[in-house]
């Protein structure tokens, strides 16, 4: 299969090397996609000497294969749908998945933004970080949220991605960093030795540590 990252922290180190041109720039903010993207983003933010924040995006998964997304939703009513995939689903299933994920999105927004100011990206360079790019739906939704929040420039950084997903996302961001891109993708977990499920507590600890 080729390269496998030891864990998300090591993947973050590789991304930070590729993003060194952004180090120390005052307008840069690093946004980890909750939850798996946050440990990667924490390393990137530390190396770039940039603030770390989170962006809550919920994947809309196909009912019988939840890891395969037909779309994604984000704060502010952002909804990105792959019409080709969604058209093959029962509309009732689409509605149910969207309702369930909207509820979870609201819960996580309240949990992670509790005590933190609203996310302000006006005029900033938003570096959106996730642990992988399978379908691109979450990344596209994240880019749309960042645009709506006034980001001047959007950089998407992922350690590994599918070629098709990269091509879909490339058009909606200003810069795309993906060190490992393959047409034979499978799942993000295949490219990590340690791909444990990131907990709410781990995300909160990383945010607290970043100050």
GROMACS .gro file of C-alpha atoms in nm:
model
  211
    1UNK     CA    1   0.000   0.000   0.000
    2UNK     CA    2   0.294   0.231   0.051
    3UNK     CA    3   0.342   0.497   0.313
    4UNK     CA    4   0.168   0.479   0.650
    5UNK     CA    5   0.187   0.754   0.915
    6UNK     CA    6   0.266   0.641   1.269
    7UNK     CA    7  -0.011   0.863   1.408
    8UNK     CA    8  -0.183   1.197   1.356
    9UNK     CA    9   0.097   1.392   1.527
   10UNK     CA   10   0.356   1.261   1.281
   11UNK     CA   11   0.119   1.346   0.995
   12UNK     CA   12   0.094   1.698   1.137
   13UNK     CA   13   0.472   1.732   1.133
   14UNK     CA   14   0.480   1.648   0.764
   15UNK     CA   15   0.207   1.900   0.687
   16UNK     CA   16   0.389   2.166   0.890
   17UNK     CA   17   0.700   2.112   0.677
   18UNK     CA   18   0.493   2.174   0.363
   19UNK     CA   19   0.334   2.485   0.517
   20UNK     CA   20   0.656   2.645   0.642
   21UNK     CA   21   0.598   2.945   0.413
   22UNK     CA   22   0.308   3.046   0.640
   23UNK     CA   23   0.507   3.036   0.965
   24UNK     CA   24   0.486   3.351   1.174
   25UNK     CA   25   0.238   3.529   0.946
   26UNK     CA   26   0.002   3.728   1.170
   27UNK     CA   27  -0.315   3.666   0.969
   28UNK     CA   28  -0.290   3.284   0.976
   29UNK     CA   29  -0.530   3.073   1.183
   30UNK     CA   30  -0.529   2.694   1.188
   31UNK     CA   31  -0.867   2.519   1.197
   32UNK     CA   32  -0.887   2.152   1.289
   33UNK     CA   33  -1.191   1.964   1.164
   34UNK     CA   34  -1.357   1.801   1.464
   35UNK     CA   35  -1.260   1.555   1.576
   36UNK     CA   36  -0.991   1.362   1.389
   37UNK     CA   37  -0.835   1.668   1.231
   38UNK     CA   38  -0.763   1.844   1.560
   39UNK     CA   39  -0.456   1.643   1.673
   40UNK     CA   40  -0.306   1.700   1.326
   41UNK     CA   41  -0.395   2.071   1.336
   42UNK     CA   42  -0.248   2.118   1.685
   43UNK     CA   43   0.097   2.019   1.558
   44UNK     CA   44   0.061   2.244   1.252
   45UNK     CA   45  -0.049   2.541   1.463
   46UNK     CA   46   0.241   2.495   1.704
   47UNK     CA   47   0.498   2.478   1.424
   48UNK     CA   48   0.349   2.777   1.237
   49UNK     CA   49   0.321   2.977   1.562
   50UNK     CA   50  -0.044   3.036   1.477
   51UNK     CA   51  -0.362   3.019   1.685
   52UNK     CA   52  -0.560   2.694   1.683
   53UNK     CA   53  -0.937   2.674   1.662
   54UNK     CA   54  -1.189   2.414   1.553
   55UNK     CA   55  -1.442   2.388   1.276
   56UNK     CA   56  -1.732   2.150   1.332
   57UNK     CA   57  -1.834   1.974   1.011
   58UNK     CA   58  -2.059   1.668   1.006
   59UNK     CA   59  -2.037   1.414   0.730
   60UNK     CA   60  -2.367   1.294   0.581
   61UNK     CA   61  -2.296   0.924   0.546
   62UNK     CA   62  -2.472   0.669   0.329
   63UNK     CA   63  -2.694   0.470   0.572
   64UNK     CA   64  -2.535   0.130   0.502
   65UNK     CA   65  -2.180   0.271   0.474
   66UNK     CA   66  -2.156   0.572   0.709
   67UNK     CA   67  -1.790   0.641   0.626
   68UNK     CA   68  -1.887   0.705   0.264
   69UNK     CA   69  -2.034   1.055   0.247
   70UNK     CA   70  -2.305   1.181   0.017
   71UNK     CA   71  -2.253   1.528   0.162
   72UNK     CA   72  -2.164   1.732   0.468
   73UNK     CA   73  -2.306   2.012   0.682
   74UNK     CA   74  -2.144   2.292   0.879
   75UNK     CA   75  -2.228   2.593   1.096
   76UNK     CA   76  -2.448   2.864   0.951
   77UNK     CA   77  -2.663   2.626   0.751
   78UNK     CA   78  -2.388   2.526   0.507
   79UNK     CA   79  -2.479   2.203   0.325
   80UNK     CA   80  -2.272   2.040   0.051
   81UNK     CA   81  -2.422   1.741  -0.132
   82UNK     CA   82  -2.283   1.510  -0.398
   83UNK     CA   83  -2.595   1.492  -0.612
   84UNK     CA   84  -2.471   1.187  -0.802
   85UNK     CA   85  -2.448   0.986  -0.480
   86UNK     CA   86  -2.753   1.137  -0.310
   87UNK     CA   87  -2.976   1.072  -0.611
   88UNK     CA   88  -2.941   0.698  -0.554
   89UNK     CA   89  -3.066   0.720  -0.195
   90UNK     CA   90  -3.417   0.713  -0.052
   91UNK     CA   91  -3.513   1.078   0.024
   92UNK     CA   92  -3.642   0.964   0.364
   93UNK     CA   93  -3.295   0.825   0.445
   94UNK     CA   94  -3.133   1.151   0.333
   95UNK     CA   95  -3.367   1.349   0.558
   96UNK     CA   96  -3.306   1.121   0.857
   97UNK     CA   97  -2.927   1.132   0.824
   98UNK     CA   98  -2.937   1.511   0.783
   99UNK     CA   99  -3.160   1.552   1.090
  100UNK     CA  100  -2.941   1.329   1.306
  101UNK     CA  101  -2.617   1.493   1.198
  102UNK     CA  102  -2.764   1.842   1.242
  103UNK     CA  103  -2.844   1.757   1.604
  104UNK     CA  104  -2.489   1.633   1.660
  105UNK     CA  105  -2.344   1.939   1.486
  106UNK     CA  106  -2.533   2.166   1.724
  107UNK     CA  107  -2.419   1.964   2.027
  108UNK     CA  108  -2.055   1.981   1.926
  109UNK     CA  109  -2.076   2.350   1.840
  110UNK     CA  110  -2.209   2.423   2.188
  111UNK     CA  111  -1.948   2.197   2.349
  112UNK     CA  112  -1.642   2.334   2.171
  113UNK     CA  113  -1.747   2.695   2.143
  114UNK     CA  114  -1.862   2.713   2.503
  115UNK     CA  115  -1.660   2.994   2.661
  116UNK     CA  116  -1.480   3.065   2.335
  117UNK     CA  117  -1.556   3.368   2.118
  118UNK     CA  118  -1.734   3.317   1.785
  119UNK     CA  119  -1.502   3.213   1.507
  120UNK     CA  120  -1.383   3.528   1.326
  121UNK     CA  121  -1.204   3.468   0.996
  122UNK     CA  122  -1.254   3.811   0.845
  123UNK     CA  123  -0.950   3.896   0.631
  124UNK     CA  124  -0.752   3.598   0.756
  125UNK     CA  125  -0.573   3.303   0.599
  126UNK     CA  126  -0.762   2.995   0.718
  127UNK     CA  127  -0.557   2.676   0.719
  128UNK     CA  128  -0.814   2.395   0.733
  129UNK     CA  129  -0.665   2.067   0.855
  130UNK     CA  130  -0.811   1.718   0.858
  131UNK     CA  131  -0.659   1.372   0.899
  132UNK     CA  132  -0.756   1.263   0.549
  133UNK     CA  133  -0.962   1.333   0.240
  134UNK     CA  134  -1.189   1.046   0.137
  135UNK     CA  135  -1.478   1.200  -0.059
  136UNK     CA  136  -1.397   1.568  -0.009
  137UNK     CA  137  -1.747   1.652   0.117
  138UNK     CA  138  -1.635   1.767   0.463
  139UNK     CA  139  -1.350   1.972   0.319
  140UNK     CA  140  -1.580   2.143   0.069
  141UNK     CA  141  -1.827   2.229   0.345
  142UNK     CA  142  -1.544   2.360   0.563
  143UNK     CA  143  -1.418   2.581   0.279
  144UNK     CA  144  -1.768   2.719   0.228
  145UNK     CA  145  -1.801   2.799   0.599
  146UNK     CA  146  -1.463   2.974   0.597
  147UNK     CA  147  -1.564   3.182   0.295
  148UNK     CA  148  -1.890   3.285   0.461
  149UNK     CA  149  -1.696   3.387   0.771
  150UNK     CA  150  -1.482   3.621   0.564
  151UNK     CA  151  -1.158   3.429   0.513
  152UNK     CA  152  -0.932   3.608   0.265
  153UNK     CA  153  -0.746   3.293   0.170
  154UNK     CA  154  -0.822   2.925   0.231
  155UNK     CA  155  -0.553   2.659   0.254
  156UNK     CA  156  -0.657   2.295   0.290
  157UNK     CA  157  -0.395   2.065   0.440
  158UNK     CA  158  -0.447   1.689   0.467
  159UNK     CA  159  -0.183   1.417   0.510
  160UNK     CA  160  -0.351   1.176   0.268
  161UNK     CA  161  -0.629   1.191   0.014
  162UNK     CA  162  -0.803   1.020  -0.274
  163UNK     CA  163  -0.719   1.161  -0.616
  164UNK     CA  164  -1.086   1.212  -0.707
  165UNK     CA  165  -1.154   1.397  -0.381
  166UNK     CA  166  -0.848   1.616  -0.427
  167UNK     CA  167  -0.966   1.714  -0.773
  168UNK     CA  168  -1.312   1.806  -0.642
  169UNK     CA  169  -1.175   2.015  -0.355
  170UNK     CA  170  -0.895   2.185  -0.546
  171UNK     CA  171  -1.140   2.418  -0.719
  172UNK     CA  172  -1.285   2.559  -0.394
  173UNK     CA  173  -0.962   2.639  -0.204
  174UNK     CA  174  -0.671   2.871  -0.277
  175UNK     CA  175  -0.401   2.620  -0.187
  176UNK     CA  176  -0.412   2.244  -0.133
  177UNK     CA  177  -0.140   2.051   0.050
  178UNK     CA  178  -0.169   1.672   0.034
  179UNK     CA  179   0.166   1.488   0.060
  180UNK     CA  180   0.016   1.147  -0.010
  181UNK     CA  181  -0.247   1.123  -0.282
  182UNK     CA  182  -0.355   0.792  -0.431
  183UNK     CA  183  -0.624   0.661  -0.670
  184UNK     CA  184  -0.647   0.339  -0.466
  185UNK     CA  185  -0.774   0.492  -0.145
  186UNK     CA  186  -1.011   0.272   0.053
  187UNK     CA  187  -1.030   0.450   0.390
  188UNK     CA  188  -0.828   0.712   0.576
  189UNK     CA  189  -0.756   0.463   0.856
  190UNK     CA  190  -0.552   0.247   0.616
  191UNK     CA  191  -0.279   0.512   0.611
  192UNK     CA  192  -0.221   0.529   0.989
  193UNK     CA  193  -0.068   0.275   1.227
  194UNK     CA  194  -0.254   0.448   1.513
  195UNK     CA  195  -0.597   0.575   1.407
  196UNK     CA  196  -0.780   0.576   1.738
  197UNK     CA  197  -1.113   0.753   1.769
  198UNK     CA  198  -1.043   1.104   1.896
  199UNK     CA  199  -1.255   1.191   2.199
  200UNK     CA  200  -1.418   1.519   2.299
  201UNK     CA  201  -1.176   1.527   2.592
  202UNK     CA  202  -0.872   1.499   2.366
  203UNK     CA  203  -0.998   1.786   2.149
  204UNK     CA  204  -1.069   2.004   2.454
  205UNK     CA  205  -0.724   1.932   2.601
  206UNK     CA  206  -0.552   2.029   2.276
  207UNK     CA  207  -0.750   2.353   2.255
  208UNK     CA  208  -0.672   2.437   2.619
  209UNK     CA  209  -0.303   2.365   2.565
  210UNK     CA  210  -0.290   2.595   2.262
  211UNK     CA  211  -0.424   2.880   2.472
   0.00000   0.00000   0.00000
